[in-house]
mmCIF file of C-alpha atoms in Angstrom:
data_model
loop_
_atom_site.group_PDB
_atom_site.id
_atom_site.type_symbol
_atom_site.label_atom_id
_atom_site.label_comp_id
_atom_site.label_asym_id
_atom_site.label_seq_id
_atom_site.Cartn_x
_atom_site.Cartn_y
_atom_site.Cartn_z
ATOM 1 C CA UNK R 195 18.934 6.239 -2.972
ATOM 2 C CA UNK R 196 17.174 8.338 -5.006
ATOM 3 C CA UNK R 197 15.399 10.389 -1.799
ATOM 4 C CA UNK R 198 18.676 10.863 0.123
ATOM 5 C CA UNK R 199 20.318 12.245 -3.248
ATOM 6 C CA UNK R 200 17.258 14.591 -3.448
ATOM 7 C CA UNK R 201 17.777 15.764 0.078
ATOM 8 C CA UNK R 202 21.006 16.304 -0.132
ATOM 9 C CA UNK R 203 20.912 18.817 -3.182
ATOM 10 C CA UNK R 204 17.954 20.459 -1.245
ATOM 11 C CA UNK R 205 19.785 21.020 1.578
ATOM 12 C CA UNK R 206 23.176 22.391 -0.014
ATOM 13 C CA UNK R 207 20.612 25.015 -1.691
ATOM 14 C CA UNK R 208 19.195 25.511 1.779
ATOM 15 C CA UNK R 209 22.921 26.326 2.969
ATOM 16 C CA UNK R 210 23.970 28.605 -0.292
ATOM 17 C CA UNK R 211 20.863 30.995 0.089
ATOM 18 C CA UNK R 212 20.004 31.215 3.672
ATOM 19 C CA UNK R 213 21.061 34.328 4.973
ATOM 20 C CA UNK R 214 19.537 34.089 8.425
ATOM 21 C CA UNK R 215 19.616 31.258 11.303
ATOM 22 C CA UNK R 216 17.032 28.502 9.911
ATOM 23 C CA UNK R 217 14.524 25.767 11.340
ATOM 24 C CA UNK R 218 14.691 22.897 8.741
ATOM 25 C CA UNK R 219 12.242 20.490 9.270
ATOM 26 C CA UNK R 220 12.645 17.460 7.778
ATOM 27 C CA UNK R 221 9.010 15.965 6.582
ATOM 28 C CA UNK R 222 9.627 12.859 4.166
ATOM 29 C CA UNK R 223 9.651 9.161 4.840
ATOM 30 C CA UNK R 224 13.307 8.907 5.032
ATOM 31 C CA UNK R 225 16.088 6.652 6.748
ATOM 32 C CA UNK R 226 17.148 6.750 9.660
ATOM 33 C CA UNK R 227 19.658 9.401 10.666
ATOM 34 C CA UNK R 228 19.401 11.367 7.630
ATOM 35 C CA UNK R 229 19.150 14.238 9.610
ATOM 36 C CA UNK R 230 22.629 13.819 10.655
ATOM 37 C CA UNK R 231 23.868 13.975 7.540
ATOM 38 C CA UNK R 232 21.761 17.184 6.925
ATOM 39 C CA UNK R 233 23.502 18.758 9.802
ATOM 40 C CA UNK R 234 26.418 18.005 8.557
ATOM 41 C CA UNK R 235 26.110 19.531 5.335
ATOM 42 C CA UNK R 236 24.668 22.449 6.589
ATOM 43 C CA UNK R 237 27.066 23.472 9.062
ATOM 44 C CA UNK R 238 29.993 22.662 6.483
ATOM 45 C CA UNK R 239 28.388 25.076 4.185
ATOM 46 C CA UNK R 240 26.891 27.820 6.376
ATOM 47 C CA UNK R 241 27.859 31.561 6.229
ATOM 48 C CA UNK R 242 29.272 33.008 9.233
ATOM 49 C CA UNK R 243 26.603 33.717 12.532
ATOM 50 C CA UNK R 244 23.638 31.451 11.045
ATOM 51 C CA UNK R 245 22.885 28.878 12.923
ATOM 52 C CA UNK R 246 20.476 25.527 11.514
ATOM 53 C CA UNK R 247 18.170 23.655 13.613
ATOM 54 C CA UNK R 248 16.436 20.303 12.079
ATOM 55 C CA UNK R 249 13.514 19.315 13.239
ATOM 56 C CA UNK R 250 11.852 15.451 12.264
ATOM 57 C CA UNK R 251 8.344 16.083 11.638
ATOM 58 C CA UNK R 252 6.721 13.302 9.658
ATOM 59 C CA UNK R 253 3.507 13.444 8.401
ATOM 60 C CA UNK R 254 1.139 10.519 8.879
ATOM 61 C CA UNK R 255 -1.626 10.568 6.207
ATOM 62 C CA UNK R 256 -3.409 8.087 4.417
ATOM 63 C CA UNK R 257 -3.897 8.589 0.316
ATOM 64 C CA UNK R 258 -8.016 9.231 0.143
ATOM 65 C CA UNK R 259 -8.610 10.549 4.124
ATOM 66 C CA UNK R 260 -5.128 12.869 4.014
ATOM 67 C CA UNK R 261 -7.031 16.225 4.640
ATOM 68 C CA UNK R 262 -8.963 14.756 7.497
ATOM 69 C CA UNK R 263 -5.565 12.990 8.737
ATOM 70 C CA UNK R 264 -3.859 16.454 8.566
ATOM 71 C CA UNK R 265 -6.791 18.469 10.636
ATOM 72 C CA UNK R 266 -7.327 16.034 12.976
ATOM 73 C CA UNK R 267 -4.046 13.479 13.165
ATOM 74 C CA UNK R 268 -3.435 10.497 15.847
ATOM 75 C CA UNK R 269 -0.648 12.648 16.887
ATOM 76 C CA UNK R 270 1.729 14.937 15.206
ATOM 77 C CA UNK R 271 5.412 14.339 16.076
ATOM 78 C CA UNK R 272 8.623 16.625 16.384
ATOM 79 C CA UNK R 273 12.054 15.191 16.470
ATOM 80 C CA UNK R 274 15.254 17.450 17.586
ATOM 81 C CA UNK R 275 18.700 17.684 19.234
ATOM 82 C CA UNK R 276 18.461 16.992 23.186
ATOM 83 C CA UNK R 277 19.964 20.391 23.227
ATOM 84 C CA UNK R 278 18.865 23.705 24.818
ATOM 85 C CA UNK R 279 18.219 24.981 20.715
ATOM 86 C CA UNK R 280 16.941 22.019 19.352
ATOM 87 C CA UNK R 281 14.073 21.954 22.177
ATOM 88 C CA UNK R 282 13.658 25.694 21.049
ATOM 89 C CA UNK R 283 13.176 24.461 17.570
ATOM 90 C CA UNK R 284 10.595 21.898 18.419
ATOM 91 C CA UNK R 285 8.600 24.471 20.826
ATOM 92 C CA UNK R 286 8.636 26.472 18.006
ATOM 93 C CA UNK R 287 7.090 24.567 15.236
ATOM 94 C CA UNK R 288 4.924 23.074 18.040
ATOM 95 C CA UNK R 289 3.664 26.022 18.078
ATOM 96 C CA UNK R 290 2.472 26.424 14.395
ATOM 97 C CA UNK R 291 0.473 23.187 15.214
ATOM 98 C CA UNK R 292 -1.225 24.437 18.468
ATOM 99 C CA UNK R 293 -3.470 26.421 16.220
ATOM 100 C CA UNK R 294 -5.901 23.234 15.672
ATOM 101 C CA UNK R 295 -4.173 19.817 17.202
ATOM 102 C CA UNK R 296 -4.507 19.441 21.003
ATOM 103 C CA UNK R 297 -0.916 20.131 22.430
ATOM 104 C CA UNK R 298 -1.476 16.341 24.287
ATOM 105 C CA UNK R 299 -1.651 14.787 20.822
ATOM 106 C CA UNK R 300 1.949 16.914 20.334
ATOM 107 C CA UNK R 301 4.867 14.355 21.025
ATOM 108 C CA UNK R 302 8.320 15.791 21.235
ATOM 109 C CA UNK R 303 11.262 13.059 20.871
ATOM 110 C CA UNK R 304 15.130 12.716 19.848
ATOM 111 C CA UNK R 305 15.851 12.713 15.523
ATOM 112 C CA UNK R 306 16.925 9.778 15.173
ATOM 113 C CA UNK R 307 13.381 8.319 17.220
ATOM 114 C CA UNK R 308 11.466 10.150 15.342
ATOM 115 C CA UNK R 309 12.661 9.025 11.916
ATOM 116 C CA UNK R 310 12.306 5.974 13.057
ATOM 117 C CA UNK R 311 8.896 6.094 14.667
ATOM 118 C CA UNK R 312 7.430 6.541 10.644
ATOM 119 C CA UNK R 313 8.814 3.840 9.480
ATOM 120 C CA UNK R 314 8.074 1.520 12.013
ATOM 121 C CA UNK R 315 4.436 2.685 12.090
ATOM 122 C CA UNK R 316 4.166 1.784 8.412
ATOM 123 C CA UNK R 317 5.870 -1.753 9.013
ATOM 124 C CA UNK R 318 4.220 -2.765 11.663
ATOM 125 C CA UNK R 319 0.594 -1.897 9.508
ATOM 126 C CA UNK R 320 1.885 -3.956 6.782
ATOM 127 C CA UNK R 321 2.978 -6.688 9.504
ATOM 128 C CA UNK R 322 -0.675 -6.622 10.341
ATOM 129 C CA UNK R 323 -1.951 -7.351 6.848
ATOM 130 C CA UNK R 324 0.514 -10.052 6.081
ATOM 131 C CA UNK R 325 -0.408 -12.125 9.166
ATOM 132 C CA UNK R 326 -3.989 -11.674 8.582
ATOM 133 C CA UNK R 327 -3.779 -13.042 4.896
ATOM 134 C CA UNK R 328 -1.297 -15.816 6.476
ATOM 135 C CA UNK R 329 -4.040 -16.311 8.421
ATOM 136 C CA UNK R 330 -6.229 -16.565 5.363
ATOM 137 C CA UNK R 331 -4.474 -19.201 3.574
ATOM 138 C CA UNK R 332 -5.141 -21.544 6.778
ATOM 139 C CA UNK R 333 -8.642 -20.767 7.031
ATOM 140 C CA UNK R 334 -8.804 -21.686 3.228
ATOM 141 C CA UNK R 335 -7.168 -25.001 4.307
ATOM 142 C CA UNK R 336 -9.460 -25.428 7.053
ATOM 143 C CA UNK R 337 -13.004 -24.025 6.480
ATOM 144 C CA UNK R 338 -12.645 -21.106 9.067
ATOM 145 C CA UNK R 339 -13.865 -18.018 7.675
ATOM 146 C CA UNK R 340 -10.968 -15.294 8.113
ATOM 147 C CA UNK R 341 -13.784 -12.588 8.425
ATOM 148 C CA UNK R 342 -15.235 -14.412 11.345
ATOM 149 C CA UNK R 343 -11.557 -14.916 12.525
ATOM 150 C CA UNK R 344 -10.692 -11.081 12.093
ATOM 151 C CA UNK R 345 -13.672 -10.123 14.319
ATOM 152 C CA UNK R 346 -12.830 -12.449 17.083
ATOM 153 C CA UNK R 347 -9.168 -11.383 17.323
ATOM 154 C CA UNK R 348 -9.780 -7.499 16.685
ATOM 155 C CA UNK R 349 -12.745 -7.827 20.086
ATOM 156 C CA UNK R 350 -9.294 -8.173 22.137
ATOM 157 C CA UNK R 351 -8.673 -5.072 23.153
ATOM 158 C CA UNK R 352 -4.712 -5.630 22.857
ATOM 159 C CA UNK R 353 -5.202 -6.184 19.540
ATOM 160 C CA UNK R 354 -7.862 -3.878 17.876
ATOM 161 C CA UNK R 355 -9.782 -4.537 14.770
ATOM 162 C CA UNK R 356 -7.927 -1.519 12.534
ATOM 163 C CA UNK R 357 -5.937 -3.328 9.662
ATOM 164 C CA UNK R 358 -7.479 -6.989 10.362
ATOM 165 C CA UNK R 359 -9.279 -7.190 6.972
ATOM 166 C CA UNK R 360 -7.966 -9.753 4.454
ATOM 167 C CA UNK R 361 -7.037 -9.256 1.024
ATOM 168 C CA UNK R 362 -5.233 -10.203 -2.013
ATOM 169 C CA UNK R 363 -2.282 -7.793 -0.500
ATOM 170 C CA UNK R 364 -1.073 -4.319 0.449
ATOM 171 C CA UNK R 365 -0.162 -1.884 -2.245
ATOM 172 C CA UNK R 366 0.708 1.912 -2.082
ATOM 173 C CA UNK R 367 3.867 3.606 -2.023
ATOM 174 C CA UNK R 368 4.989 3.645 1.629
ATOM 175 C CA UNK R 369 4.426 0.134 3.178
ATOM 176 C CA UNK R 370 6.956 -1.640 1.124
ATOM 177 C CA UNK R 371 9.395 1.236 0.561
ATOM 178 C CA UNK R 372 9.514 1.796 4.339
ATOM 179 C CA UNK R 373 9.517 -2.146 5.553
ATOM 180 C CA UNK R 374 12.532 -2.463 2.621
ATOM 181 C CA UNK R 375 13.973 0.740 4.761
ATOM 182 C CA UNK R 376 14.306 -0.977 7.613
ATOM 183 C CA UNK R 377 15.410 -4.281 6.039
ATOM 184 C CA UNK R 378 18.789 -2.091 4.728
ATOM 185 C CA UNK R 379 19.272 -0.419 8.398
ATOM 186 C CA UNK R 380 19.307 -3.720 9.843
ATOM 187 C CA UNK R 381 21.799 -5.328 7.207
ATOM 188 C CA UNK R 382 23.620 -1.860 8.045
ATOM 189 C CA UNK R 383 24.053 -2.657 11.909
ATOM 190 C CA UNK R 384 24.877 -6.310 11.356
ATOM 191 C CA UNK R 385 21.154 -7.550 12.836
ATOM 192 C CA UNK R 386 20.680 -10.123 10.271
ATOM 193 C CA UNK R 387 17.864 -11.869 11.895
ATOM 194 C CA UNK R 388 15.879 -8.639 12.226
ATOM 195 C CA UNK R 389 16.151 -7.897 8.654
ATOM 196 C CA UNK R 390 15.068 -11.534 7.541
ATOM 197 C CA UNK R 391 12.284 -10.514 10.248
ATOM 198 C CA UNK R 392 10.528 -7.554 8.473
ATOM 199 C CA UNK R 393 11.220 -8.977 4.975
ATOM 200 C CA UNK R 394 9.391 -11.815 5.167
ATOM 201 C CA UNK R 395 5.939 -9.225 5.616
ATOM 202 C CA UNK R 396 7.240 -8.040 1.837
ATOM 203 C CA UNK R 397 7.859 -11.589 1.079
ATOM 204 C CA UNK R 398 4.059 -13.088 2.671
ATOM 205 C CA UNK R 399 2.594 -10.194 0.359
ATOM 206 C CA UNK R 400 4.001 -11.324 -2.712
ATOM 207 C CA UNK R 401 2.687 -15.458 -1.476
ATOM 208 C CA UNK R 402 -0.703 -13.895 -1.064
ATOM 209 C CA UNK R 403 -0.603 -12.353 -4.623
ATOM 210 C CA UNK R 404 0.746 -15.882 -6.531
ATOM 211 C CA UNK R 405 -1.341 -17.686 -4.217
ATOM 212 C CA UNK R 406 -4.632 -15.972 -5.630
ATOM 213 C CA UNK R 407 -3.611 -16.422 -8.984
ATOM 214 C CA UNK R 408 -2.686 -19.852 -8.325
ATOM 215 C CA UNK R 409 -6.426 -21.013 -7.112
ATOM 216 C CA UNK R 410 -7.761 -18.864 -10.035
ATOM 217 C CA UNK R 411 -6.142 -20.775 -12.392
ATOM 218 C CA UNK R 412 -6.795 -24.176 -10.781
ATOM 219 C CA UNK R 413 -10.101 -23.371 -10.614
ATOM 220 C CA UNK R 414 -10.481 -22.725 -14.065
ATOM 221 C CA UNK R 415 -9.580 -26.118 -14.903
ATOM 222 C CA UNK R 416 -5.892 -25.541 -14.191
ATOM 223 C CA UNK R 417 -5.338 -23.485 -17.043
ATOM 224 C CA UNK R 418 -6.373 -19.747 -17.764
ATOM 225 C CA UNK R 419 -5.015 -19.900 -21.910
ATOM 226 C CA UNK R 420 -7.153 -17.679 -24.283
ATOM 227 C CA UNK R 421 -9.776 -17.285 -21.242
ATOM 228 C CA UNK R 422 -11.463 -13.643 -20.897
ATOM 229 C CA UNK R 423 -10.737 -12.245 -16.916
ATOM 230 C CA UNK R 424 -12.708 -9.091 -15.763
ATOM 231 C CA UNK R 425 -10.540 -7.736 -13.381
ATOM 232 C CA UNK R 426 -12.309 -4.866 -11.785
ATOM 233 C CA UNK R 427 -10.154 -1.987 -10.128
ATOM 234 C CA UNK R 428 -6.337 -1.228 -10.693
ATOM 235 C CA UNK R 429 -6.262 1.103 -7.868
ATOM 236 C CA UNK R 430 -3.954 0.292 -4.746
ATOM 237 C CA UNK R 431 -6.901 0.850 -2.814
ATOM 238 C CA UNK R 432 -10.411 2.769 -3.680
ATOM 239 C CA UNK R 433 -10.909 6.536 -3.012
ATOM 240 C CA UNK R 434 -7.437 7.033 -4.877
ATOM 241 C CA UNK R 435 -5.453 6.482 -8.975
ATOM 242 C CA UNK R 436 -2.858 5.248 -6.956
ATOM 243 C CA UNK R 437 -1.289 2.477 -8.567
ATOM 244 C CA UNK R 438 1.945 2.141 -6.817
ATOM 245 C CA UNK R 439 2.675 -1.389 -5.622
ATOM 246 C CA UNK R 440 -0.915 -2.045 -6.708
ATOM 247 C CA UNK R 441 -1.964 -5.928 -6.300
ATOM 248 C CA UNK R 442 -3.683 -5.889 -9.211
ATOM 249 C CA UNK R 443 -0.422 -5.422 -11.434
ATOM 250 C CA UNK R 444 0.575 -8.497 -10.014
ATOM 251 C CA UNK R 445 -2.444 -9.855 -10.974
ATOM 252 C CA UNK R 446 -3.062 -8.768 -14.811
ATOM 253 C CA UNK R 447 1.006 -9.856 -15.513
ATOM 254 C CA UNK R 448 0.467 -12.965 -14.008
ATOM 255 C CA UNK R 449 -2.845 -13.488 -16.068
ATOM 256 C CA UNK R 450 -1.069 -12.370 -18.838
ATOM 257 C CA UNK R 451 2.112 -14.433 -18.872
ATOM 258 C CA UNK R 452 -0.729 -17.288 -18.710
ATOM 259 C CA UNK R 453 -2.370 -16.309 -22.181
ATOM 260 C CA UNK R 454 -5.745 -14.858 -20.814
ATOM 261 C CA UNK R 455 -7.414 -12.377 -22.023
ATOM 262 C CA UNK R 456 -7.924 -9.382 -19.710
ATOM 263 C CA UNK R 457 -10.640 -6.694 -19.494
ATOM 264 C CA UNK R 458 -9.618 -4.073 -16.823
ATOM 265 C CA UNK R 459 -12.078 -1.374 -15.003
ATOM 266 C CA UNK R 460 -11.524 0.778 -12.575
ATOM 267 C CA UNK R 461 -13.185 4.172 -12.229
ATOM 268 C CA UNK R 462 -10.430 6.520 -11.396
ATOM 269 C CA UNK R 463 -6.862 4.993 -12.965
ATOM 270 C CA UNK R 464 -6.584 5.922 -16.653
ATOM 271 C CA UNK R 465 -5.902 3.533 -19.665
ATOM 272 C CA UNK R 466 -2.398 5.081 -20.087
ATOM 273 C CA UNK R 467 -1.119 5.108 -16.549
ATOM 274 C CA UNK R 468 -2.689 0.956 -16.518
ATOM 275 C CA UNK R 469 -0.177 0.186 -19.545
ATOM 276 C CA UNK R 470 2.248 1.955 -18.189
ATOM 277 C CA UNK R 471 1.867 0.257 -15.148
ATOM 278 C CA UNK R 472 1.588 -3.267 -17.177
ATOM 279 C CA UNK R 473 4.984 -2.917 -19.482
ATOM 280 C CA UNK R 474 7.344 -2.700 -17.049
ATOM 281 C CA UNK R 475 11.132 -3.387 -17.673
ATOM 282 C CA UNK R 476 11.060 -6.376 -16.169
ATOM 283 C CA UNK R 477 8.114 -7.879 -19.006
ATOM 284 C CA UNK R 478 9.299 -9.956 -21.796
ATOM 285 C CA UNK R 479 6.378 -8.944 -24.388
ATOM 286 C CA UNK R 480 5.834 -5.240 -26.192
ATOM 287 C CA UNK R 481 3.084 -2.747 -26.110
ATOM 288 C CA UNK R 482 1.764 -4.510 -28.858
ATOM 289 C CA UNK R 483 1.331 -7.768 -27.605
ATOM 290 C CA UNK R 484 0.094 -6.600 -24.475
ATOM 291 C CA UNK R 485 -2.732 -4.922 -26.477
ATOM 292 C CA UNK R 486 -3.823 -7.788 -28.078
ATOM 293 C CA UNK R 487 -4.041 -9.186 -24.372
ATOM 294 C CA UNK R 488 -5.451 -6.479 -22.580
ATOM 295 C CA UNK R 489 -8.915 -4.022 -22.535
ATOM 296 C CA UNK R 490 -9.279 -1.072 -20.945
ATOM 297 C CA UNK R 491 -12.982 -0.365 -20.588
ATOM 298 C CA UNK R 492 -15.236 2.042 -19.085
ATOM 299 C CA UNK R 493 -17.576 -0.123 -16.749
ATOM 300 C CA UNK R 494 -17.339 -3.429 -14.663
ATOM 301 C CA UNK R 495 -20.438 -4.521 -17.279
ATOM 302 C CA UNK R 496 -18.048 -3.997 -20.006
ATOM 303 C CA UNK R 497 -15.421 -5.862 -18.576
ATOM 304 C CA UNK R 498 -17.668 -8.832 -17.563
ATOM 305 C CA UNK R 499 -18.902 -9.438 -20.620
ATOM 306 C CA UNK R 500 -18.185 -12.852 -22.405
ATOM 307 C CA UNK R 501 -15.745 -13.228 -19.886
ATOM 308 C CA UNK R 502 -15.016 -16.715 -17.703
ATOM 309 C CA UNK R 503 -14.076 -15.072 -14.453
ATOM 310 C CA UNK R 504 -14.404 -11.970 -12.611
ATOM 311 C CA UNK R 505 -11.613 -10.901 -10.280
ATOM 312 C CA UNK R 506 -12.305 -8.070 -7.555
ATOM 313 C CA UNK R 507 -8.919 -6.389 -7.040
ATOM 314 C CA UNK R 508 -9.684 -2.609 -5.102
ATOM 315 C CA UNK R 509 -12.726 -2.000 -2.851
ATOM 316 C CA UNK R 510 -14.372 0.344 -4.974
ATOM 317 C CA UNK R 511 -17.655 0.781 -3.280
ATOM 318 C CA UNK R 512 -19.664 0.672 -6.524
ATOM 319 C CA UNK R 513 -18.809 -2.999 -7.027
ATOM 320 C CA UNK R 514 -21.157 -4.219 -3.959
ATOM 321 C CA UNK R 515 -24.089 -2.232 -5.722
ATOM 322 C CA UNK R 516 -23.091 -3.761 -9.553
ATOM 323 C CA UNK R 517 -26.519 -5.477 -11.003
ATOM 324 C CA UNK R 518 -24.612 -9.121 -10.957
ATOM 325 C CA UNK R 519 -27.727 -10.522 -12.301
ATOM 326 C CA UNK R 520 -26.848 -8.945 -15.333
ATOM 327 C CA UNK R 521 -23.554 -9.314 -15.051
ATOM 328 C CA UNK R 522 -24.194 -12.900 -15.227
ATOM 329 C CA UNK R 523 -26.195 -13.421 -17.970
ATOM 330 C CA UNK R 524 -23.374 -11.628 -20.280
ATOM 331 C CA UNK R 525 -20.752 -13.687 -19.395
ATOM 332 C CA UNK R 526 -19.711 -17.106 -19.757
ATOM 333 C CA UNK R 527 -20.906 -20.329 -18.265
ATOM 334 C CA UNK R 528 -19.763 -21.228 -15.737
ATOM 335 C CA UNK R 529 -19.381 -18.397 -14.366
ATOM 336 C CA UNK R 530 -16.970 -17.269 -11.621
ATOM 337 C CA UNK R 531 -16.008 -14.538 -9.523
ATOM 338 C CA UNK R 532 -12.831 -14.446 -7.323
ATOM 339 C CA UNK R 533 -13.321 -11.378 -4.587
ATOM 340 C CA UNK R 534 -9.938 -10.229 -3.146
ATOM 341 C CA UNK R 535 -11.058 -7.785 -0.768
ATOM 342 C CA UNK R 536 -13.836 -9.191 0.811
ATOM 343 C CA UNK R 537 -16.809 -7.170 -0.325
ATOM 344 C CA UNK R 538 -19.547 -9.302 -1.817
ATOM 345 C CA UNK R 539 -22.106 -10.911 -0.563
ATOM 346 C CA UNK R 540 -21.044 -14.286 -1.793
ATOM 347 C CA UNK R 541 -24.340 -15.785 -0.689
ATOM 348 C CA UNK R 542 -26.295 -13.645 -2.828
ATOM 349 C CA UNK R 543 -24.024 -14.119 -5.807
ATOM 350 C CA UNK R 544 -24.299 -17.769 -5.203
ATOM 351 C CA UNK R 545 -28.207 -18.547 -5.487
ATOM 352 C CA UNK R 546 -28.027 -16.008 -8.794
ATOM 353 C CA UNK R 547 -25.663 -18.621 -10.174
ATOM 354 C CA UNK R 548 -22.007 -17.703 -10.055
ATOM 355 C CA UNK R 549 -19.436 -20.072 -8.446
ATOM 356 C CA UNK R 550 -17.736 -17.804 -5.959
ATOM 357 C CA UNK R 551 -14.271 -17.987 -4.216
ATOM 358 C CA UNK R 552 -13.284 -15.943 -1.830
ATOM 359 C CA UNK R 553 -9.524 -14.803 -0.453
ATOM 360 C CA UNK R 554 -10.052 -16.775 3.266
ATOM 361 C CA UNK R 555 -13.039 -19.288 2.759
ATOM 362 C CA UNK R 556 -12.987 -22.856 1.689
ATOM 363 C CA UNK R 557 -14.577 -23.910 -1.315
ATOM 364 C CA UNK R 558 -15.775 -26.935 0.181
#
């Protein structure tokens, strides 16, 4: 609610200064047919002989590759009225795009598909990553290996290997925001079934998040109380201080409402933003307590040592070059490691000593 209140007090400001005919082009994440709305307060608030076009336009870029995204995008989209002036409007700001994207990656479409056409990109990403970590849990259950699994599926060229890699679940600020977009619009047009549809990719995420803890603490002897965890990164994903939706919140409240103890690394999210991020309104302990429970450090050596467990949360890159050898002798015996993301070698951590569990791959 918060974005359409936003837009609306932009665009009455757009109205009370404009004092020629305007292209508004409409660039957030927003829901559908907001547009409309726009129109409508812009042509209830116009001065005489100015006319408003809006244009959809919006931008598809990842946090950590976004300049890259923006210079050289999939495609670049441009919603308008099927009228004679709204396809002036999109020629127009097609234009301004010309200058470095290829006009056949230019697609020109109606509002309200082109407010739809972001958020259903970012669902049906996040639909991706929710069956492959469904997937996960069977191959637990099993002994397939969800990495072997991934590779097999994504050599189909119907399917594609982009967003096939397993994980302890998808963070960020868009996927869930946008998938809980289209949950409302479908409650909104009576399509109950459709809505139950898209939230159950919110609701797998969350399973794949309790269901890591879960074998964490049953592997630790079913109980995790006055244990020291390393969890190493904090991040939504690497390249970014993103913590927005982050798994690893998830994670460290979970661990905490347990009793552990928690050391926490990650190279670019800062000790502030972490408790912030940790003492939520929804916690039941203060800032004090949670000091006494958590440690902010300044390396993943730091946070490993004297602990039981170490629990790889972000794909940092620097934690598949980490000297685990030494890693292992500071910390506890035995010692584990839990990798959420898929990026150690767990054979190589296994002859060095460490009992290793990994999100898809049976323990047996």
């Amino acid at each position: 609610m918060y974005i359409i209140r936003y837009i609306e007090s932009a665009t009455r400001q757009i109205a009370e200064v404009a004092r020629s005919s305007k292209i508004v082009v409409e660039k957030s994440t927003v829901p559908c047919r907001t547009a409309e709305s726009m129109r409508t307060i812009l042509e209830a608030n116009s001065h005489d002989d100015i006319r408003f076009d809006i244009l959809s336009n919006p931008e598809f870029l990842a946090e950590g590759t976004a300049i890259n995204d923006l210079l050289y995008p999939d495609r670049v989209l441009i919603g308008g009225l099927q009228t004679p002036e709204g396809y002036k409007a999109q020629q127009a700001l097609a234009k301004i795009y010309e200058q470095w994207v290829p006009k056949d990656k230019i697609i020109t479409t109606n509002l309200w598909s082109s407010e739809l056409s972001k958020l259903a990109a970012n669902a049906l990403l996040a639909q991706r990553i929710s069956s492959i970590n469904a997937l996960s849990a069977i191959c637990e259950a099993t002994g397939a290996d969800i990495d072997e699994v991934a590779y097999a599926c994504g050599r189909d060229s119907r399917i594609g290997p982009r967003f096939l890699k397993a994980s302890v679940g998808f963070g960020g600020s868009c996927f869930q925001k946008d998938i809980l977009n289209l949950v409302y619009l479908s409650e909104q047009l009576n399509l109950p079934e459709v809505a139950a549809y898209w939230k159950q990719v919110v609701d797998l995420n969350e399973y794949q998040k309790k269901r890591f803890v879960s074998r964490i603490i049953k592997t630790l002897f079913n109980t995790i109380t006055n244990k020291r965890i390393a969890v190493l990164g904090f991040a939504f994903k690497k390249d970014t201080g993103d913590t927005r939706e982050s798994a690893a919140i998830t994670l460290c409240k979970d661990f905490i409402q347990e009793n552990a103890h928690v050391n926490i690394y990650d190279p670019k999210v800062s000790e502030q933003q972490i408790f912030y991020d940790l003492s939520g309104p929804e916690v039941t302990y203060d800032i004090k307590d949670l000091k006494k429970r958590v440690t902010v450090v300044q390396s993943a050596y730091e946070a490993s040592a004297n602990a039981d467990a170490i629990v790889v949360a972000t794909e940092w890159d620097e934690f598949k070059e980490l000297d685990f050898e030494r890693i292992y002798k500071s910390m506890n015996k035995p010692a584990f490691i839990f990798d959420g993301r898929l990026i150690l070698d767990a054979e190589k951590l296994k002859s060095i000593g460490f009992r290793v569990h990994t999100i898809g791959r049976a323990n047996f």
